[in-house]
Amino acid sequence: MNVISLDSIFGLGEMKSQPAPEASGCTTSSCGSSDGPSDMAPEVWEKVKNHPCYSEEAHHYYARMHVAVAPACNIQCNYCNRKYDCANESRPGVVSEKLTAEQAVRKVLAVAAEIPQLSVVGIAGPGDSLAAGAKQTIQTFEQLSQLAPDIKLCLSTNGLALPGYVDRLKGLNIDHVTITINMVDPEVGQHIYPWIFHDHKRWTGIEASRILHERQMLGLEMLRDAGILAKINSVMIPGINDEHLLDVNREVKARGAFLHNIMPLISDAAHGTHFGLTGQRGPTAKELKALQDKCEGDMKLMRHCRQCRADAVGLLGEDRGDEFTAEKVMQMDVDLDGGGFTKRETYREHVEAERALRHESKAAAIAEVAHMAGEKPILIAVATKGGERINEHFGHAKEFQIYEVNAKGAKFVGHRRVDLYCEGGSGDEDGLGTIIQAINDCVAVFVAKIGGCPSKSLEEAGIDPVDRFAFEYIEESALAYYADYSAQLSSGSIVEKIGADAVIRQGAYTSKRA
Ligand code: CLF
Ligand code: SF4
């Protein structure tokens, strides 16, 4: 795997970096000088630069893990059913085994020793991290802050209990809290939340949503005042809160939220959720992107969320949880003094150096196409294993990252999960149809390698299969392609691809667990 080759960092080979082209200054908003981008205070950049969820750039290099120590929940969402458990499925609330605080700490130390990319440990369920007195959550964080202080601690909550815990979280040095906020109007909320449990009592109907809303806003304001970065997750539910999420965006922005993550509803009758059973659909790729584009103003929008399992381990989009089951961790020789720190530090130094080079080379690539301003943007799908490179074969890709490219640069705008095309060495022609549906809004797909059959089918669907940039950096390659594409359009040798929409896979399989 070439994320920045770990083999090279730890002495088994050469690190594969592109030489830095000559460039003056940095023109991208994700500029990674040690002080961070121009639109972010240095102390904020310090908090987010290695967090794979809070920084899109970081997610190409750094991993997170979730420990499932919070089984209970204090509300019911119509898109959630925690009883449904599938070891191969990736979506929130799904978990293969629940852990005690002691088991969780042991697991984190085992993972941290093995995966130097690990920078964040989060608690995201499978219930609510702060429900039922938050005992296991607080115990886990207390021990981890002592044993592995270089790893950031992160928390996700529905916000109902949050106001009672902000001081405690601050005391534990937690810099990142996510609140899931799907409405700022209880009229809308009553279609999403059938009940909540608050103040020793069960509340239903509009009153339940009113209390939840007030607690969410209070918690968000308290986080801002405590200097904790708040990310807001919102589930886009067409016909229920899709247009309303513009109001949510405005309200959370006004209360100092750092980042807004608008995610598509995952809904399938097989999951047994209210929305699944009533046939509530999720958004299409175009609908999701249009809403995200509308919300993107002076507030940052997260578009790289993978809607992780509550026990996910690894880079976003991969799941190595099956290597670290409670049983396997019990048999491992775990260094309880936070082993692996030196490896993690070495990895971070290499990433820092690589990112600095990248900012220079991206700026140079943008300068090459700047004269094309005014041309329409195009979407490109990319097969990657990380490290911001085109380093995955078409047939091995479990997802494609989507970049929007124009004369201003190449911007990550989403990802599409797909079934593997190549299983056991041969291509699955049925699977190919679903892949084409998933990237049907793209002009091209960039891969490290691709066979003749899938290439032909892609071409017939109007998607250009491109392997000439194999193992190169994504953004620079996308800009070079854009320059060629625009020139061919101008000369009339190709016609513009327009109008297609794409399917966001619901609850796709992302790993094959034992
Ligand atoms: Fe986990 Fe969430 Fe922390 Fe990230 S996930 S608690 S902020 S460490 Fe990230 Fe996963 Fe999306 Fe969450 S990709 S579901 S946003
Ligand atoms: Fe499920 Fe989370 Fe909603 Fe609780 S807050 S019902 S765990 S999605």
XYZ file of C-alpha atoms and ligand atoms in Angstrom:
537
model
C 0.000 0.000 0.000
C 1.425 3.316 -0.991
C -0.094 5.832 1.398
C 3.378 7.138 1.922
C 5.026 3.817 1.926
C 5.407 2.636 5.504
C 8.068 0.234 4.287
C 10.139 3.157 3.145
C 9.690 5.094 6.357
C 10.692 2.191 8.489
C 13.710 1.250 6.437
C 12.531 -1.249 3.826
C 12.612 0.886 0.699
C 12.553 4.302 -0.825
C 9.826 6.834 -0.140
C 8.110 7.667 -3.421
C 7.788 11.431 -3.640
C 7.479 13.677 -6.621
C 10.193 16.294 -6.808
C 8.862 19.706 -5.826
C 8.442 21.900 -8.890
C 9.451 25.484 -8.675
C 6.502 27.457 -7.419
C 6.009 30.719 -5.699
C 3.619 30.823 -2.792
C 0.549 28.771 -2.130
C -2.753 29.610 -3.699
C -4.935 26.835 -2.339
C -7.113 27.216 0.714
C -5.663 24.054 2.181
C -2.193 25.527 2.270
C -0.149 23.535 4.705
C 2.629 25.783 5.804
C 3.333 25.032 9.425
C 1.037 27.939 10.300
C -1.811 26.430 8.276
C -4.084 27.947 5.640
C -4.678 31.668 5.505
C -8.328 31.315 6.587
C -7.521 29.470 9.807
C -5.845 30.561 13.058
C -2.603 28.612 13.692
C -3.934 27.145 16.954
C -7.011 25.820 15.112
C -4.855 24.363 12.341
C -2.769 22.619 14.989
C -5.936 20.917 16.256
C -7.245 19.798 12.870
C -4.244 19.165 10.644
C -3.892 15.477 11.591
C -7.576 14.743 12.207
C -8.929 12.650 9.316
C -12.489 13.955 9.711
C -11.782 17.639 10.409
C -9.268 17.997 7.546
C -9.990 16.560 4.094
C -6.293 16.582 3.342
C -5.498 14.689 6.558
C -7.892 11.898 5.642
C -5.554 10.749 2.894
C -2.818 10.134 5.484
C -4.283 9.572 8.939
C -6.471 6.919 10.491
C -9.112 6.935 13.176
C -10.551 4.193 15.291
C -13.807 3.942 17.204
C -14.230 2.011 20.424
C -17.779 0.757 20.957
C -18.208 1.411 24.676
C -21.556 3.249 24.554
C -24.422 0.829 23.792
C -27.342 2.821 25.238
C -29.189 5.733 23.660
C -31.454 8.396 25.088
C -33.410 9.143 21.912
C -34.831 7.284 18.932
C -34.048 8.367 15.380
C -36.195 7.009 12.576
C -33.079 5.950 10.643
C -31.530 3.865 13.417
C -31.888 0.241 14.489
C -28.993 -0.882 16.656
C -30.291 -4.450 16.871
C -29.372 -5.016 13.224
C -25.802 -6.216 13.149
C -23.888 -7.205 10.063
C -20.164 -7.720 10.371
C -19.603 -6.805 6.728
C -21.561 -3.620 6.719
C -20.328 -0.098 7.245
C -22.710 2.462 8.639
C -23.275 4.201 11.985
C -24.774 2.174 14.825
C -23.421 -1.112 13.449
C -20.922 -2.910 15.630
C -19.671 -6.476 15.987
C -18.820 -6.409 19.691
C -19.305 -3.971 22.540
C -16.389 -3.254 24.850
C -15.801 -2.266 28.466
C -13.505 0.709 29.102
C -10.646 -1.666 30.004
C -11.074 -3.692 26.797
C -11.295 -0.474 24.776
C -8.045 0.917 26.190
C -6.213 -2.342 25.501
C -7.572 -2.374 21.949
C -6.474 1.223 21.296
C -2.953 0.506 22.516
C -2.788 -2.625 20.348
C -3.941 -0.702 17.257
C -1.676 2.273 18.000
C 1.358 -0.013 18.093
C 0.449 -1.597 14.741
C -0.956 1.334 12.736
C 1.296 4.401 12.921
C -1.252 6.406 10.892
C -3.566 6.361 13.899
C -4.102 9.921 15.105
C -7.606 9.909 16.618
C -9.701 7.682 18.876
C -13.407 8.402 18.774
C -16.430 7.191 20.673
C -19.428 7.126 18.382
C -21.760 4.565 19.825
C -23.191 2.192 18.907
C -25.641 4.231 21.044
C -24.987 7.753 22.288
C -21.573 8.373 23.831
C -23.056 10.521 26.615
C -26.196 8.508 27.435
C -26.559 6.470 30.634
C -24.192 8.690 32.615
C -21.358 8.427 30.052
C -19.467 6.251 32.535
C -17.595 4.018 30.076
C -16.904 6.943 27.743
C -15.315 9.063 30.464
C -13.352 6.131 31.919
C -11.974 5.222 28.486
C -10.899 8.788 27.765
C -9.377 9.266 31.231
C -7.113 6.258 30.760
C -6.200 7.046 27.159
C -5.288 10.645 27.937
C -2.715 9.233 30.383
C -1.424 6.295 28.351
C -1.332 7.681 24.793
C -1.390 11.486 25.070
C -0.272 11.990 21.440
C -3.547 10.504 20.146
C -6.474 12.920 19.919
C -9.752 12.034 21.594
C -13.007 12.646 19.787
C -16.653 12.211 20.609
C -19.922 12.048 18.728
C -23.325 12.658 20.352
C -26.931 13.520 19.597
C -26.476 16.476 21.972
C -29.294 15.754 24.414
C -26.979 15.148 27.389
C -24.126 17.331 26.094
C -24.685 20.472 28.220
C -24.013 18.422 31.363
C -20.615 17.216 30.106
C -18.869 20.103 28.364
C -16.769 21.000 31.426
C -15.722 17.374 31.919
C -14.748 17.046 28.249
C -12.713 20.229 28.460
C -10.936 18.818 31.530
C -10.003 15.734 29.516
C -8.400 17.890 26.823
C -10.923 16.865 24.190
C -10.727 19.268 21.234
C -13.307 17.701 18.901
C -16.994 17.001 19.481
C -19.571 16.100 16.833
C -23.281 16.790 17.351
C -25.811 15.241 14.986
C -28.323 18.014 14.243
C -31.024 17.230 11.696
C -33.402 20.103 12.419
C -33.746 23.475 14.103
C -37.543 23.412 13.910
C -39.444 20.902 16.114
C -42.162 20.741 13.425
C -39.565 19.088 11.193
C -38.010 17.175 14.085
C -41.183 15.294 14.945
C -40.876 13.414 11.632
C -37.378 12.270 12.549
C -37.530 11.611 16.319
C -40.483 9.615 17.744
C -39.250 9.979 21.339
C -36.482 11.110 23.666
C -35.693 10.238 27.286
C -34.818 13.308 29.313
C -35.035 14.338 32.956
C -36.222 10.842 34.046
C -39.099 10.990 31.609
C -39.996 9.856 28.107
C -41.154 12.658 25.795
C -42.870 12.217 22.426
C -44.136 14.328 19.531
C -43.226 17.943 19.000
C -42.298 18.435 22.666
C -39.549 15.804 22.341
C -38.047 17.622 19.359
C -38.327 21.003 21.087
C -36.310 19.770 24.080
C -33.741 18.065 21.845
C -33.340 21.216 19.752
C -32.855 23.456 22.807
C -30.281 21.090 24.321
C -28.399 20.830 21.015
C -28.168 24.613 20.626
C -27.120 25.067 24.269
C -24.488 22.344 23.970
C -23.121 23.888 20.779
C -22.826 27.321 22.393
C -21.096 25.791 25.426
C -18.571 24.017 23.187
C -17.810 27.306 21.416
C -17.311 29.071 24.746
C -15.044 26.252 25.959
C -12.878 26.469 22.814
C -13.804 22.932 21.681
C -14.204 22.533 17.904
C -17.736 21.419 17.045
C -18.575 19.489 13.916
C -22.238 19.140 12.978
C -23.436 15.986 11.274
C -26.780 16.214 9.475
C -28.587 13.372 7.737
C -30.221 14.499 4.488
C -33.724 12.986 4.282
C -35.448 13.971 1.012
C -38.916 15.427 1.544
C -38.395 15.765 5.315
C -35.390 17.963 6.059
C -33.523 18.435 2.764
C -34.435 22.085 2.217
C -34.531 22.702 5.969
C -30.830 21.808 6.252
C -30.054 25.256 4.840
C -31.640 26.682 8.034
C -29.678 24.201 10.125
C -26.497 25.301 8.388
C -27.239 28.964 9.113
C -28.080 28.370 12.790
C -25.077 26.211 13.597
C -22.779 28.585 11.774
C -24.153 31.450 13.888
C -23.286 29.449 17.022
C -19.670 28.917 16.015
C -19.703 25.381 14.555
C -16.406 24.662 12.798
C -17.549 22.168 10.174
C -20.841 20.918 8.710
C -21.085 17.337 7.459
C -24.221 16.653 5.412
C -24.587 12.901 4.893
C -27.074 10.925 2.771
C -29.772 8.940 4.554
C -28.979 5.216 4.597
C -32.283 3.412 4.400
C -33.079 -0.178 3.536
C -36.033 -2.313 4.621
C -33.580 -5.064 5.605
C -32.164 -2.818 8.340
C -35.534 -2.702 10.100
C -35.488 1.059 10.632
C -38.661 3.136 10.478
C -37.457 4.901 7.345
C -36.321 1.614 5.790
C -39.677 -0.047 6.427
C -41.698 2.919 5.185
C -39.727 3.217 1.952
C -38.154 6.606 2.690
C -35.496 7.096 0.024
C -32.055 8.647 0.376
C -30.780 11.435 -1.909
C -29.077 10.911 -5.268
C -25.503 12.042 -5.759
C -26.657 15.183 -7.570
C -29.164 16.111 -4.848
C -26.564 15.687 -2.121
C -23.918 17.713 -3.938
C -26.375 20.502 -4.790
C -27.285 20.902 -1.106
C -23.659 20.757 -0.008
C -22.747 23.377 -2.612
C -25.534 25.670 -1.361
C -24.354 25.352 2.241
C -20.703 25.964 1.436
C -20.085 29.608 2.159
C -17.777 30.892 4.825
C -18.316 27.673 6.790
C -16.358 24.560 5.964
C -18.285 21.607 4.554
C -17.163 18.022 5.125
C -17.643 15.845 2.060
C -15.353 12.932 2.853
C -17.387 11.287 5.629
C -17.654 7.491 5.225
C -20.517 7.055 7.736
C -18.349 4.760 9.817
C -19.274 1.798 11.935
C -19.104 2.367 15.675
C -16.077 0.027 15.792
C -14.258 1.147 12.621
C -10.441 0.956 12.519
C -8.132 2.414 9.872
C -8.100 5.100 7.206
C -11.564 6.437 6.363
C -13.007 4.100 3.755
C -11.095 1.053 4.956
C -11.901 -1.081 7.979
C -9.266 -3.167 9.702
C -11.471 -3.966 12.684
C -11.344 -7.708 12.060
C -7.592 -7.668 12.819
C -8.343 -6.359 16.310
C -11.291 -8.278 17.729
C -11.447 -8.453 21.545
C -10.303 -12.076 21.340
C -7.306 -11.281 19.135
C -6.354 -8.259 21.250
C -6.405 -10.432 24.392
C -3.813 -12.681 22.773
C -1.578 -9.784 21.687
C 1.404 -8.660 23.676
C 0.165 -5.101 24.288
C 2.536 -2.438 25.613
C 0.368 -0.726 28.200
C 2.670 2.315 28.229
C 1.386 3.563 24.879
C 3.846 1.608 22.695
C 4.478 2.627 19.130
C 4.913 6.307 19.890
C 8.242 6.552 18.057
C 6.767 4.918 14.954
C 3.814 7.319 15.005
C 6.107 10.300 15.445
C 8.320 9.202 12.533
C 5.271 8.738 10.322
C 3.948 12.188 11.211
C 7.282 13.819 10.365
C 7.244 12.171 6.931
C 3.663 13.230 6.286
C 4.505 16.795 7.275
C 7.383 16.871 4.774
C 5.268 15.254 2.034
C 2.408 17.703 2.546
C 4.699 20.702 2.268
C 5.968 19.411 -1.109
C 2.417 18.755 -2.220
C 1.266 22.295 -1.605
C 4.010 23.598 -3.857
C 3.298 21.130 -6.630
C -0.479 21.733 -6.471
C 0.036 25.481 -6.723
C 2.237 24.992 -9.794
C -0.386 22.735 -11.433
C -3.121 25.310 -10.822
C -0.954 28.039 -12.337
C -0.765 25.918 -15.540
C -4.560 25.944 -16.049
C -5.437 29.341 -14.560
C -5.912 30.876 -18.030
C -8.863 28.494 -18.612
C -11.058 30.254 -16.064
C -14.669 30.221 -17.216
C -14.634 26.642 -18.501
C -17.212 24.372 -16.858
C -15.998 22.081 -14.067
C -15.839 18.329 -14.680
C -16.073 15.401 -12.269
C -13.395 12.720 -12.170
C -13.583 9.424 -10.244
C -10.341 8.147 -8.718
C -9.265 4.718 -7.488
C -6.947 5.310 -4.532
C -5.688 3.617 -1.398
C -4.626 6.933 0.129
C -1.591 9.218 0.138
C -3.370 11.482 -2.416
C -2.204 9.159 -5.230
C -3.862 7.157 -8.003
C -2.658 3.868 -6.612
C -5.534 1.364 -6.817
C -6.504 -1.026 -9.609
C -9.991 -0.550 -11.044
C -10.969 -4.095 -10.105
C -9.813 -3.752 -6.490
C -11.495 -0.437 -5.693
C -14.119 -0.550 -2.906
C -14.878 3.100 -3.485
C -14.049 5.877 -5.929
C -13.171 9.349 -4.729
C -14.824 12.115 -6.731
C -12.968 15.318 -7.647
C -14.467 18.421 -9.195
C -11.908 20.018 -11.472
C -11.720 23.456 -13.058
C -9.217 26.243 -13.514
C -9.285 27.005 -9.776
C -8.076 23.536 -8.823
C -9.161 19.982 -8.151
C -11.457 19.664 -5.161
C -12.550 16.499 -3.367
C -16.372 16.528 -3.452
C -17.374 13.039 -2.367
C -16.918 9.327 -2.709
C -18.985 6.456 -4.078
C -18.902 3.009 -2.575
C -18.981 0.119 -5.025
C -18.868 -3.664 -5.027
C -15.496 -5.084 -6.006
C -15.318 -5.628 -9.777
C -12.575 -8.196 -9.478
C -13.137 -11.067 -7.034
C -10.815 -14.055 -7.103
C -9.014 -12.866 -10.220
C -11.938 -12.422 -12.616
C -14.246 -9.520 -13.402
C -17.898 -9.440 -12.388
C -19.892 -8.043 -15.309
C -23.024 -7.539 -13.152
C -20.941 -5.578 -10.651
C -19.621 -3.403 -13.470
C -23.113 -2.049 -14.104
C -23.412 -0.870 -10.497
C -19.971 0.762 -10.679
C -20.982 2.662 -13.808
C -24.188 3.799 -12.058
C -22.097 5.020 -9.122
C -19.746 7.173 -11.251
C -22.085 7.998 -14.119
C -21.755 11.752 -13.519
C -17.980 11.595 -14.136
C -16.102 12.355 -17.339
C -13.229 10.008 -16.503
C -12.057 7.410 -14.020
C -8.394 7.441 -12.963
C -6.921 4.060 -12.052
C -3.513 2.470 -11.493
C -4.473 -0.370 -13.841
C -7.546 -1.583 -15.741
C -8.338 -4.474 -18.099
C -9.671 -4.310 -21.660
C -13.246 -5.463 -20.908
C -14.136 -2.917 -18.231
C -12.381 -0.193 -20.261
C -14.657 -0.911 -23.210
C -17.827 -0.846 -21.093
C -16.781 2.410 -19.451
C -16.099 4.009 -22.820
C -19.515 2.918 -24.057
C -21.020 4.610 -21.006
C -19.143 7.831 -21.847
C -16.592 7.511 -19.020
C -12.955 7.749 -20.066
C -10.816 5.047 -18.353
C -7.429 6.655 -17.644
C -4.364 4.748 -16.437
C -1.646 7.009 -17.785
C -1.327 8.779 -14.408
C -0.800 5.541 -12.444
C 0.816 6.195 -9.027
C 0.951 9.956 -9.643
C -0.694 12.527 -7.371
C -4.432 12.933 -7.873
C -4.875 16.692 -8.047
C -1.932 17.437 -10.335
C -3.049 14.612 -12.667
C -6.644 15.847 -12.649
C -5.512 19.338 -13.635
C -3.341 17.975 -16.453
C -6.317 15.930 -17.696
C -8.582 18.978 -17.447
C -6.203 20.984 -19.637
C -6.243 18.233 -22.317
C -9.995 17.773 -22.052
C -10.683 21.491 -22.449
C -8.365 21.686 -25.463
C -10.153 18.732 -27.102
C -13.548 20.270 -26.402
C -12.427 23.545 -27.963
C -11.111 21.760 -31.061
C -14.374 19.807 -31.398
C -12.645 16.398 -31.240
C -14.847 15.359 -28.296
C -18.305 16.378 -27.111
C -19.245 17.495 -23.626
C -20.684 14.861 -21.264
C -23.728 16.285 -19.529
C -26.811 15.485 -17.580
C -26.042 12.156 -15.881
C -26.803 11.532 -12.228
C -25.241 8.852 -10.046
C -26.403 6.471 -7.350
C -25.116 6.666 -3.808
C -24.800 3.077 -2.636
C -26.799 2.427 0.510
C -25.106 0.451 3.250
C -22.485 -0.911 0.921
C -20.157 -3.640 2.043
C -16.731 -2.205 2.708
C -14.871 -5.058 4.259
C -14.948 -8.796 4.329
C -14.876 -9.728 7.970
C -14.447 -13.245 9.238
Fe -14.997 9.229 14.760
Fe -16.627 11.108 14.199
Fe -14.514 11.643 15.671
Fe -14.266 11.128 13.106
S -15.806 9.545 12.467
S -16.182 10.353 16.255
S -15.305 12.877 14.006
S -13.069 10.224 14.759
Fe -15.587 10.897 10.552
Fe -16.633 8.526 10.403
Fe -17.844 10.540 9.225
Fe -17.797 10.382 11.820
S -15.846 9.753 8.698
S -18.797 8.960 10.541
S -17.363 12.188 10.593
Fe -29.313 5.641 16.898
Fe -27.520 7.586 17.326
Fe -30.099 8.196 16.883
Fe -29.352 7.051 19.188
S -28.759 9.096 18.439
S -31.118 6.487 17.944
S -27.716 5.668 18.478
S -28.647 7.234 15.418
